Coordinates of N, CA and C in Angstrom, one line a residue:
M1 N 114.5 54.0 70.5 CA 114.7 55.2 69.7 C 116.1 55.7 70.0
E2 N 116.9 55.9 69.0 CA 118.2 56.5 69.2 C 118.1 57.9 69.7
N3 N 119.0 58.3 70.6 CA 119.0 59.7 71.2 C 119.7 60.6 70.2
N4 N 119.0 61.3 69.3 CA 119.6 62.1 68.4 C 118.8 63.4 68.4
H5 N 118.9 64.2 69.4 CA 118.1 65.4 69.6 C 118.3 66.4 68.5
A6 N 119.5 66.6 68.0 CA 119.7 67.6 67.0 C 119.0 67.3 65.7
A7 N 119.0 66.0 65.3 CA 118.3 65.6 64.1 C 116.8 65.7 64.3
N8 N 116.3 65.3 65.5 CA 114.9 65.4 65.8 C 114.4 66.8 65.8
A9 N 115.2 67.7 66.3 CA 114.8 69.1 66.3 C 114.7 69.7 64.9
K10 N 115.5 69.2 64.0 CA 115.3 69.7 62.6 C 114.0 69.3 62.0
V11 N 113.5 68.1 62.4 CA 112.2 67.7 61.9 C 111.1 68.7 62.5
F12 N 111.1 68.9 63.7 CA 110.1 69.8 64.3 C 110.3 71.3 63.9
K13 N 111.5 71.7 63.6 CA 111.7 73.0 63.1 C 111.0 73.2 61.8
A14 N 111.0 72.2 61.0 CA 110.4 72.3 59.7 C 108.9 72.6 59.8
F15 N 108.2 72.2 60.9 CA 106.8 72.4 61.0 C 106.5 73.7 61.8
C16 N 107.5 74.4 62.2 CA 107.3 75.6 63.2 C 107.3 76.9 62.5
D17 N 106.8 77.0 61.3 CA 106.8 78.3 60.6 C 105.5 78.3 59.6
E18 N 104.8 79.4 59.6 CA 103.6 79.5 58.8 C 103.9 79.3 57.3
N19 N 105.0 79.9 56.8 CA 105.4 79.7 55.4 C 105.7 78.3 55.1
R20 N 106.4 77.6 56.0 CA 106.8 76.2 55.7 C 105.5 75.3 55.7
L21 N 104.6 75.6 56.6 CA 103.4 74.8 56.6 C 102.6 75.1 55.3
Q22 N 102.6 76.3 54.8 CA 101.9 76.6 53.5 C 102.6 75.9 52.4
I23 N 104.0 75.9 52.4 CA 104.7 75.1 51.4 C 104.4 73.7 51.4
L24 N 104.3 73.1 52.6 CA 103.9 71.7 52.6 C 102.5 71.4 52.1
E25 N 101.6 72.3 52.4 CA 100.2 72.2 51.8 C 100.3 72.3 50.3
L26 N 101.1 73.2 49.7 CA 101.2 73.2 48.3 C 101.8 72.0 47.7
L27 N 102.7 71.4 48.4 CA 103.4 70.1 47.9 C 102.5 68.9 48.1
Q28 N 101.4 69.0 48.8 CA 100.5 67.8 49.0 C 99.9 67.4 47.6
T29 N 99.8 68.3 46.7 CA 99.2 67.9 45.4 C 100.3 67.4 44.4
G30 N 101.5 67.3 44.9 CA 102.6 66.8 44.0 C 103.8 67.7 43.9
E31 N 104.7 67.3 43.1 CA 106.0 68.0 42.9 C 105.7 69.4 42.4
K32 N 106.4 70.4 42.9 CA 106.3 71.8 42.4 C 107.7 72.4 42.2
C33 N 107.8 73.1 41.1 CA 109.0 73.9 40.8 C 109.0 75.1 41.8
A34 N 110.3 75.5 42.2 CA 110.4 76.7 43.0 C 109.7 77.9 42.4
C35 N 109.7 78.0 41.1 CA 109.1 79.1 40.5 C 107.6 79.1 40.7
V36 N 107.0 78.0 40.8 CA 105.5 77.9 41.1 C 105.3 78.2 42.5
L37 N 106.1 77.7 43.4 CA 106.0 78.0 44.8 C 106.0 79.5 45.1
L38 N 107.0 80.2 44.4 CA 107.1 81.6 44.5 C 105.9 82.4 44.1
E39 N 105.2 81.9 43.0 CA 104.0 82.5 42.5 C 102.9 82.4 43.6
D40 N 102.8 81.3 44.3 CA 101.8 81.1 45.3 C 102.0 81.7 46.7
L41 N 103.3 82.0 46.9 CA 103.6 82.6 48.3 C 104.0 84.0 48.1
N42 N 103.8 84.8 49.2 CA 104.2 86.2 49.2 C 105.5 86.4 49.9
I43 N 106.6 85.7 49.3 CA 107.9 85.8 49.8 C 108.9 85.9 48.7
S44 N 110.1 86.4 49.0 CA 111.2 86.5 48.0 C 111.8 85.2 47.7
Q45 N 112.6 85.1 46.6 CA 113.3 83.9 46.3 C 114.3 83.5 47.3
P46 N 115.1 84.5 47.9 CA 116.0 84.0 49.0 C 115.3 83.5 50.2
T47 N 114.1 84.0 50.5 CA 113.3 83.5 51.7 C 112.8 82.1 51.4
L48 N 112.4 81.9 50.1 CA 111.9 80.6 49.8 C 113.1 79.6 49.9
S49 N 114.3 80.0 49.4 CA 115.5 79.1 49.5 C 115.8 78.7 51.0
H50 N 115.6 79.7 51.8 CA 115.9 79.5 53.3 C 114.9 78.4 53.8
H51 N 113.6 78.6 53.5 CA 112.6 77.7 54.0 C 112.8 76.3 53.4
M52 N 113.1 76.2 52.1 CA 113.3 74.9 51.4 C 114.5 74.2 52.0
K53 N 115.6 74.9 52.4 CA 116.7 74.3 53.0 C 116.3 73.6 54.3
I54 N 115.5 74.3 55.1 CA 115.1 73.8 56.4 C 114.2 72.5 56.2
L55 N 113.3 72.6 55.2 CA 112.4 71.5 54.9 C 113.2 70.3 54.4
C56 N 114.2 70.5 53.5 CA 115.0 69.5 53.0 C 116.0 68.9 54.0
D57 N 116.5 69.7 54.9 CA 117.4 69.3 56.0 C 116.7 68.4 56.9
S58 N 115.4 68.6 57.1 CA 114.6 67.8 58.0 C 114.3 66.4 57.4
G59 N 114.4 66.3 56.1 CA 114.1 65.0 55.4 C 112.7 64.9 54.9
I60 N 111.9 65.8 55.3 CA 110.5 65.8 54.9 C 110.2 66.2 53.4
V61 N 111.1 67.0 52.9 CA 111.0 67.4 51.5 C 112.3 67.1 50.8
I62 N 112.1 66.7 49.5 CA 113.3 66.4 48.7 C 113.3 67.3 47.5
G63 N 114.4 67.7 47.0 CA 114.5 68.5 45.8 C 115.3 67.9 44.7
R64 N 115.0 68.2 43.5 CA 115.8 67.7 42.4 C 116.0 68.9 41.4
K65 N 117.2 69.1 41.0 CA 117.6 70.2 40.1 C 117.2 69.8 38.6
E66 N 116.6 70.8 38.0 CA 116.3 70.7 36.5 C 116.6 72.0 35.9
G67 N 117.7 72.1 35.2 CA 118.2 73.4 34.7 C 118.5 74.3 35.9
K68 N 118.0 75.6 35.8 CA 118.3 76.5 36.9 C 117.3 76.4 38.0
W69 N 116.3 75.6 37.9 CA 115.2 75.5 38.9 C 115.3 74.2 39.7
T70 N 114.8 74.2 40.9 CA 114.7 73.0 41.7 C 113.3 72.7 41.9
H71 N 112.9 71.4 41.7 CA 111.6 70.9 41.9 C 111.5 70.2 43.2
Y72 N 110.5 70.5 44.0 CA 110.4 70.0 45.4 C 109.2 69.1 45.5
S73 N 109.3 68.1 46.4 CA 108.2 67.2 46.7 C 108.3 66.7 48.1
I74 N 107.2 66.2 48.6 CA 107.2 65.6 50.0 C 107.8 64.2 49.9
S75 N 108.8 63.9 50.7 CA 109.4 62.6 50.8 C 108.5 61.7 51.6
A76 N 108.0 60.6 51.0 CA 107.2 59.6 51.7 C 108.0 59.1 52.9
E77 N 109.2 58.8 52.7 CA 110.0 58.2 53.8 C 110.2 59.2 54.9
G78 N 110.5 60.5 54.5 CA 110.7 61.6 55.5 C 109.4 61.8 56.3
A79 N 108.2 61.8 55.6 CA 107.0 62.0 56.3 C 106.7 60.9 57.3
E80 N 106.9 59.7 56.9 CA 106.7 58.5 57.8 C 107.7 58.6 59.0
A81 N 108.9 59.0 58.8 CA 109.9 59.1 59.9 C 109.4 60.2 60.8
A82 N 108.9 61.3 60.3 CA 108.4 62.4 61.2 C 107.2 62.0 62.0
Q83 N 106.3 61.2 61.4 CA 105.1 60.7 62.1 C 105.6 59.7 63.2
A84 N 106.5 58.8 62.9 CA 107.0 57.9 63.9 C 107.7 58.6 65.0
L85 N 108.5 59.7 64.7 CA 109.2 60.4 65.7 C 108.2 61.1 66.7
L86 N 107.1 61.7 66.1 CA 106.1 62.3 67.0 C 105.5 61.3 67.9
K87 N 105.1 60.1 67.3 CA 104.5 59.1 68.1 C 105.4 58.6 69.2
S88 N 106.7 58.4 68.9 CA 107.6 57.9 69.9 C 107.9 58.9 71.0
L89 N 107.8 60.1 70.7 CA 108.1 61.1 71.7 C 106.8 61.4 72.5
T90 N 105.7 61.0 72.1 CA 104.4 61.3 72.8 C 103.7 60.1 73.4
T91 N 104.4 59.0 73.2 CA 103.9 57.7 73.8 C 104.3 57.7 75.3
V92 N 103.3 57.5 76.1 CA 103.6 57.4 77.6 C 104.0 56.0 77.9
T93 N 105.2 55.9 78.6 CA 105.7 54.6 79.0 C 105.6 54.6 80.5
V94 N 105.0 53.5 81.0 CA 104.8 53.3 82.5 C 106.0 52.5 82.9
L95 N 106.8 53.0 83.8 CA 107.9 52.3 84.4 C 107.5 51.9 85.8
E96 N 107.9 50.7 86.2 CA 107.7 50.3 87.6 C 108.8 50.9 88.4
S97 N 108.5 51.5 89.5 CA 109.6 52.0 90.3 C 109.4 51.7 91.7
V98 N 110.4 51.7 92.5 CA 110.4 51.3 93.9 C 109.6 52.4 94.7
G99 N 109.9 53.6 94.4 CA 109.2 54.7 95.1 C 108.6 55.7 94.1
E100 N 107.8 56.6 94.6 CA 107.2 57.6 93.7 C 108.0 58.8 93.7
A101 N 108.1 59.4 92.6 CA 108.9 60.7 92.5 C 107.9 61.8 93.1
V102 N 108.5 62.7 93.9 CA 107.7 63.7 94.4 C 108.2 65.1 93.9
C103 N 107.3 65.9 93.4 CA 107.7 67.2 92.8 C 107.3 68.2 93.9
G104 N 108.2 69.2 94.0 CA 107.7 70.3 94.7 C 108.2 70.8 95.9

């Protein structure tokens, strides 16, 4: 795994907010216009834009412009990458060592 902590942190930041988790749940049923997301969430349009930027920067969500509105959906590739990242960071690797590390 390439050591890219800044990009990896963006992925986890996307999951670290109640509103963003709610947005992801809404997008599970398919693409949604920002106007529809606003109807379902108790947040302002600038707040939604802030959350959508974080989700899009993580690669988990993609947006496409249609007129004055943006339609958002979960990126299959971004979701797979996030799953792979979590798995790679939580997989325990046993290394053979000459001596044991002692803490304390």
